[in-house]
Coordinates of C-alpha atoms and ligand atoms in Angstrom, one line a residue:
X252 CA 83.0 143.9 98.0
X253 CA 85.3 146.7 99.5
X254 CA 87.4 148.8 97.3
X255 CA 91.3 149.8 98.2
X256 CA 89.3 152.7 100.5
X257 CA 87.2 150.5 102.6
X258 CA 84.1 151.9 100.9
X259 CA 81.4 148.4 100.0
X260 CA 81.3 148.8 96.0
X261 CA 79.3 146.6 93.4
X262 CA 80.8 145.9 90.5
X263 CA 78.5 146.1 87.1
X264 CA 80.3 144.8 84.1
X265 CA 79.3 144.1 80.6
X266 CA 79.7 140.8 78.8
X267 CA 82.3 142.8 76.5
X268 CA 84.4 144.7 79.5
X269 CA 82.3 147.9 80.1
X270 CA 82.0 148.3 83.7
X271 CA 80.6 150.7 86.1
X272 CA 81.1 150.4 90.4
X273 CA 78.7 151.2 92.7
X274 CA 79.4 152.2 95.9
X275 CA 76.7 151.7 98.9
X276 CA 77.8 154.6 100.7
X277 CA 75.6 157.4 99.1
X278 CA 74.2 155.5 95.9
X279 CA 77.1 157.0 94.2
X280 CA 78.5 155.4 91.1
X281 CA 82.4 156.2 91.3
X282 CA 83.5 154.3 88.0
X283 CA 82.3 153.7 84.5
X284 CA 84.7 152.3 82.3
X285 CA 83.9 151.6 78.1
X286 CA 85.1 148.0 77.1
X287 CA 88.5 149.5 76.2
X288 CA 88.9 149.9 79.8
X289 CA 88.9 154.3 79.3
X290 CA 87.9 155.8 82.6
X291 CA 84.8 158.1 81.7
X292 CA 84.3 159.5 85.1
X293 CA 86.5 162.1 86.8
X294 CA 87.1 161.8 90.7
X295 CA 89.1 164.4 92.2
X296 CA 92.9 163.2 92.8
X297 CA 92.6 164.8 96.4
X298 CA 88.8 163.0 97.2
X299 CA 88.1 161.8 100.6
X300 CA 87.2 158.7 101.3
X301 CA 85.5 159.1 104.3
X302 CA 82.3 156.7 104.3
X303 CA 79.8 157.5 104.7
X304 CA 80.1 161.1 102.8
X305 CA 80.5 161.4 99.4
X306 CA 83.5 161.1 97.1
X307 CA 84.3 164.1 95.0
X308 CA 83.3 162.6 91.4
X309 CA 81.6 160.3 89.5
X310 CA 77.6 160.5 90.3
X311 CA 76.3 161.8 93.7
X312 CA 73.0 161.6 94.3
X313 CA 71.9 165.0 95.3
X314 CA 68.5 164.4 96.6
X315 CA 65.6 165.8 98.8
X316 CA 67.5 169.7 97.6
X317 CA 69.8 170.9 95.0
X318 CA 71.8 173.4 96.8
X319 CA 71.9 174.5 99.7
X320 CA 68.8 176.9 100.4
X321 CA 66.6 175.8 103.4
X322 CA 67.3 173.7 106.8
X323 CA 68.9 170.7 104.6
X324 CA 73.1 170.4 103.9
X325 CA 74.0 171.3 100.3
X326 CA 72.5 169.1 97.7
X327 CA 70.5 167.2 100.5
X328 CA 71.6 164.1 102.9
X329 CA 70.8 161.3 100.3
X330 CA 74.6 161.0 98.9
X331 CA 76.1 161.2 102.4
X332 CA 73.9 158.0 103.9
X333 CA 74.5 154.2 103.8
X334 CA 72.4 152.7 101.1
X335 CA 71.3 149.0 101.0
X336 CA 70.8 146.6 98.8
X337 CA 67.4 146.0 97.6
X338 CA 66.9 141.7 97.2
X339 CA 62.9 142.6 96.2
X340 CA 62.3 145.7 93.8
X341 CA 59.2 146.1 92.5
X342 CA 59.5 144.9 89.0
X343 CA 60.7 147.4 86.3
X344 CA 59.6 147.3 82.1
X345 CA 62.0 144.5 81.4
X346 CA 63.8 147.0 78.9
X347 CA 65.0 148.2 82.0
X348 CA 66.6 144.5 83.1
X349 CA 67.3 141.8 80.3
X350 CA 70.8 141.7 79.0
X351 CA 71.8 143.9 81.2
X352 CA 74.2 143.7 84.0
X353 CA 72.4 146.0 87.9
X354 CA 72.0 146.4 91.5
X355 CA 69.3 147.5 93.3
X356 CA 69.8 150.1 96.0
X357 CA 67.7 151.8 98.4
X358 CA 67.8 154.4 101.0
X359 CA 64.8 155.4 103.8
X360 CA 65.0 158.2 106.1
X361 CA 66.6 157.5 109.8
X362 CA 65.4 159.0 112.9
X363 CA 67.7 161.6 112.4
X364 CA 66.9 162.2 108.7
X365 CA 62.9 162.8 109.6
X366 CA 64.1 165.1 111.8
X367 CA 65.2 167.1 109.7
X368 CA 62.8 166.1 106.6
X369 CA 59.9 164.7 108.1
X370 CA 58.7 163.1 105.0
X371 CA 58.1 159.3 104.9
X372 CA 59.8 158.1 101.3
X373 CA 61.5 155.3 99.6
X374 CA 63.9 155.4 97.3
X375 CA 64.7 153.3 94.9
X376 CA 68.4 153.2 92.7
X377 CA 68.8 150.8 90.0
X378 CA 72.1 151.6 88.0
X379 CA 72.4 149.3 85.2
X380 CA 74.9 148.7 82.8
X381 CA 73.7 147.5 79.5
X382 CA 75.9 144.6 77.0
X383 CA 76.8 147.9 74.6
X384 CA 78.2 149.7 78.0
X385 CA 75.8 152.4 77.9
X386 CA 75.5 153.2 81.9
X387 CA 71.3 153.6 83.5
X388 CA 70.1 154.7 86.8
X389 CA 66.4 155.3 87.4
X390 CA 65.0 156.7 90.3
X391 CA 61.7 156.0 92.2
X392 CA 60.7 158.0 94.9
X393 CA 57.4 156.6 96.6
X394 CA 56.2 158.8 99.5
X395 CA 55.1 155.9 102.1
X396 CA 51.8 157.3 103.7
X397 CA 52.6 160.7 104.6
X398 CA 51.3 164.2 104.1
X399 CA 52.2 165.3 100.8
X400 CA 56.2 166.7 100.5
X401 CA 58.2 168.4 97.9
X402 CA 61.5 167.4 96.7
X403 CA 64.4 168.8 93.7
X404 CA 67.3 165.7 92.8
X405 CA 69.9 165.8 90.4
X406 CA 72.3 163.4 89.6
X407 CA 75.5 165.6 89.9
X408 CA 77.4 163.4 87.4
X409 CA 81.4 164.2 86.5
X410 CA 82.6 163.6 83.4
X411 CA 86.0 163.3 82.7
X412 CA 87.5 165.8 79.9
X413 CA 91.3 166.0 78.3
X414 CA 90.7 169.6 78.6
X415 CA 87.9 171.9 79.2
X416 CA 89.0 173.8 76.6
X417 CA 87.9 170.6 73.8
X418 CA 85.2 170.4 75.0
X419 CA 81.6 171.7 73.6
X420 CA 77.9 170.1 74.9
X421 CA 75.0 170.4 72.7
X422 CA 71.0 170.4 73.3
X423 CA 71.0 173.6 75.7
X424 CA 70.6 175.8 72.8
X425 CA 67.9 179.0 73.0
X426 CA 67.0 176.7 76.5
X427 CA 66.3 179.4 79.6
X428 CA 68.8 179.0 82.1
X429 CA 69.5 180.8 86.3
X430 CA 72.7 181.7 87.0
X431 CA 73.9 180.8 89.5
X432 CA 77.4 183.7 89.7
X433 CA 74.3 186.1 89.2
X434 CA 72.2 185.0 91.8
X435 CA 70.1 182.5 90.3
X436 CA 68.9 185.2 87.7
X437 CA 67.4 183.7 84.7
X438 CA 68.8 184.3 81.2
X439 CA 68.4 182.8 77.9
X440 CA 70.8 180.8 76.2
X441 CA 71.6 182.2 73.3
X442 CA 74.9 180.9 71.6
X443 CA 74.6 177.6 69.8
X444 CA 77.1 175.2 71.1
X445 CA 78.2 175.8 75.2
X446 CA 82.3 176.3 75.6
X447 CA 83.8 177.1 78.3
X448 CA 86.5 179.7 79.1
X449 CA 85.5 180.2 83.0
X450 CA 83.4 179.3 85.7
X451 CA 80.1 178.3 84.5
X452 CA 77.4 177.1 87.3
X453 CA 74.1 177.4 86.4
X454 CA 70.4 174.6 85.5
X455 CA 69.5 175.2 82.2
X456 CA 65.6 174.9 82.1
X457 CA 62.7 172.8 80.4
X458 CA 65.8 170.9 78.4
X459 CA 64.0 167.9 77.1
X460 CA 66.3 166.8 74.6
X461 CA 69.0 164.7 74.6
X462 CA 72.4 166.8 75.5
X463 CA 75.9 165.8 74.1
X464 CA 79.2 166.5 75.5
X465 CA 82.4 167.0 72.5
X466 CA 85.5 166.1 73.7
X467 CA 87.2 166.3 70.2
X468 CA 90.5 165.5 71.2
X469 CA 90.0 162.1 72.3
X470 CA 87.5 161.6 69.8
X471 CA 85.1 161.3 72.2
X472 CA 81.0 162.2 72.7
X473 CA 78.9 161.5 75.9
X474 CA 75.1 161.2 75.2
X475 CA 72.4 162.1 77.8
X476 CA 69.4 161.0 77.5
X477 CA 66.7 161.8 80.4
X478 CA 62.8 160.9 81.3
X479 CA 60.7 163.1 84.2
X480 CA 64.3 165.3 84.5
X481 CA 63.5 168.2 82.5
X482 CA 66.6 170.3 83.9
X483 CA 70.4 170.1 83.2
X484 CA 72.8 171.7 85.7
X485 CA 76.1 172.3 84.0
X486 CA 78.9 173.0 86.2
X487 CA 83.0 173.7 86.3
X488 CA 84.3 176.0 89.3
X489 CA 87.2 176.7 87.1
X490 CA 90.5 177.5 88.8
X491 CA 89.7 180.6 91.7
X492 CA 86.7 178.1 92.9
X493 CA 88.6 175.0 92.7
X494 CA 91.3 176.1 95.1
X495 CA 88.3 177.0 97.4
X496 CA 87.7 172.9 97.2
X497 CA 89.4 170.6 99.9
X498 CA 88.8 167.8 97.8
X499 CA 89.9 169.1 94.8
X500 CA 92.9 169.8 92.5
X501 CA 93.8 173.2 91.8
X502 CA 94.3 172.4 88.4
X503 CA 91.9 169.6 88.3
X504 CA 88.9 172.3 86.7
X505 CA 91.0 171.5 83.2
X506 CA 89.7 167.7 82.8
X507 CA 86.5 167.7 84.8
X508 CA 82.6 169.0 83.7
X509 CA 79.9 168.6 85.9
X510 CA 76.6 168.1 83.2
X511 CA 73.5 166.8 85.2
X512 CA 69.9 165.7 84.6
X513 CA 67.9 167.1 86.9
X514 CA 64.4 168.5 88.8
X515 CA 64.9 171.5 90.5
X516 CA 63.1 174.7 89.2
X517 CA 59.8 172.6 89.8
X518 CA 60.3 170.5 92.8
X519 CA 58.6 167.6 92.1
X520 CA 55.1 166.6 94.8
X521 CA 53.9 163.6 95.9
X522 CA 51.2 163.1 97.7
X523 CA 50.6 159.4 99.7
X524 CA 50.9 156.5 98.3
X525 CA 52.6 158.0 95.1
X526 CA 55.8 157.3 93.3
X527 CA 58.1 159.7 90.7
X528 CA 60.4 157.9 88.5
X529 CA 63.6 159.7 87.0
X530 CA 65.6 158.0 84.2
X531 CA 69.4 158.9 83.3
X532 CA 71.2 157.6 79.9
X533 CA 75.0 158.2 79.4
X534 CA 76.1 156.1 76.4
X535 CA 79.1 157.2 74.5
X536 CA 79.8 157.8 70.3
X537 CA 82.7 158.3 68.6
X538 CA 84.8 156.6 70.9
X539 CA 88.7 156.3 70.0
Ligands
TA6_77 O1 77.1 172.7 90.0 C1 76.2 173.3 91.0 C2 77.1 173.1 92.2 O2 75.9 173.9 92.9 C3 78.3 174.7 92.4 O3 77.8 175.3 93.1 C4 79.0 173.9 93.6 O4 78.6 173.5 94.5 C5 79.0 171.8 92.6 O5 77.5 172.1 93.1 C6 79.5 170.9 93.9 O6 78.9 170.8 95.3 P1 79.0 170.4 96.2 O7 78.3 170.2 97.3 O8 79.1 168.6 95.6 O9 80.4 170.6 96.8

């Protein structure tokens, strides 16, 4: 269906009333709600809905690169492309289908994509909503008989929070991270949980553990589990950077935090015919 902004969206619903809205533009999850109708993802009130460009918020897919190195646009082109519904996807494990409401999307390079990134790939994305409201995103990226290529990828996940000063993130203790505020220099996280008092723009490395985002004020904990995604991006632009973003309100940094399952430090290389799978599962516990 088309939503109020004229964007093609697919609505996933769980039997108990949880829901998710997935846009064909960019394969972007625009909304993920609990069975009580609470919106768990942040979307900027100044978001620009100009299909197929990515919308500020939700979960844009950063592929085939994260960041703005090299010839591609920032975070690659996948989030700015129209995806199609994949009517007969190659089978996934029954756990990824049984009892779930899901959609399969497919992105293949256009002629102009091949000019900037000359690799023939197929990117299959399954977004699935489980009966208990968990959201799962499974990416399967295949090299279609071309020379080996490498890519980095991130599910750029904007979580909605009541107030950033009420948020702490656990599961990244002792991890090394690349700090985008210091020319991607490498540091080691000493503290216990992460708390937020200023701009943060980091890629935590080799974190296979579960990551949890605690928002005390509203008694909500989001649990992030991932496979094939060793890194975790943590980003909050804070006040100064927010003012530089056209599609982001000056005060909105207080109500969002990006914690992204990603594979960035060690790009993934696929030989002809090889396929990579990356899986992200988001769940809410202790919700009010
Ligand atoms: O989260 C890391 C980051 O690269 C930040 O530096 C900031 O640029 C953010 O992504 C948003 O990027 P975007 O291209 O969506 O404005």
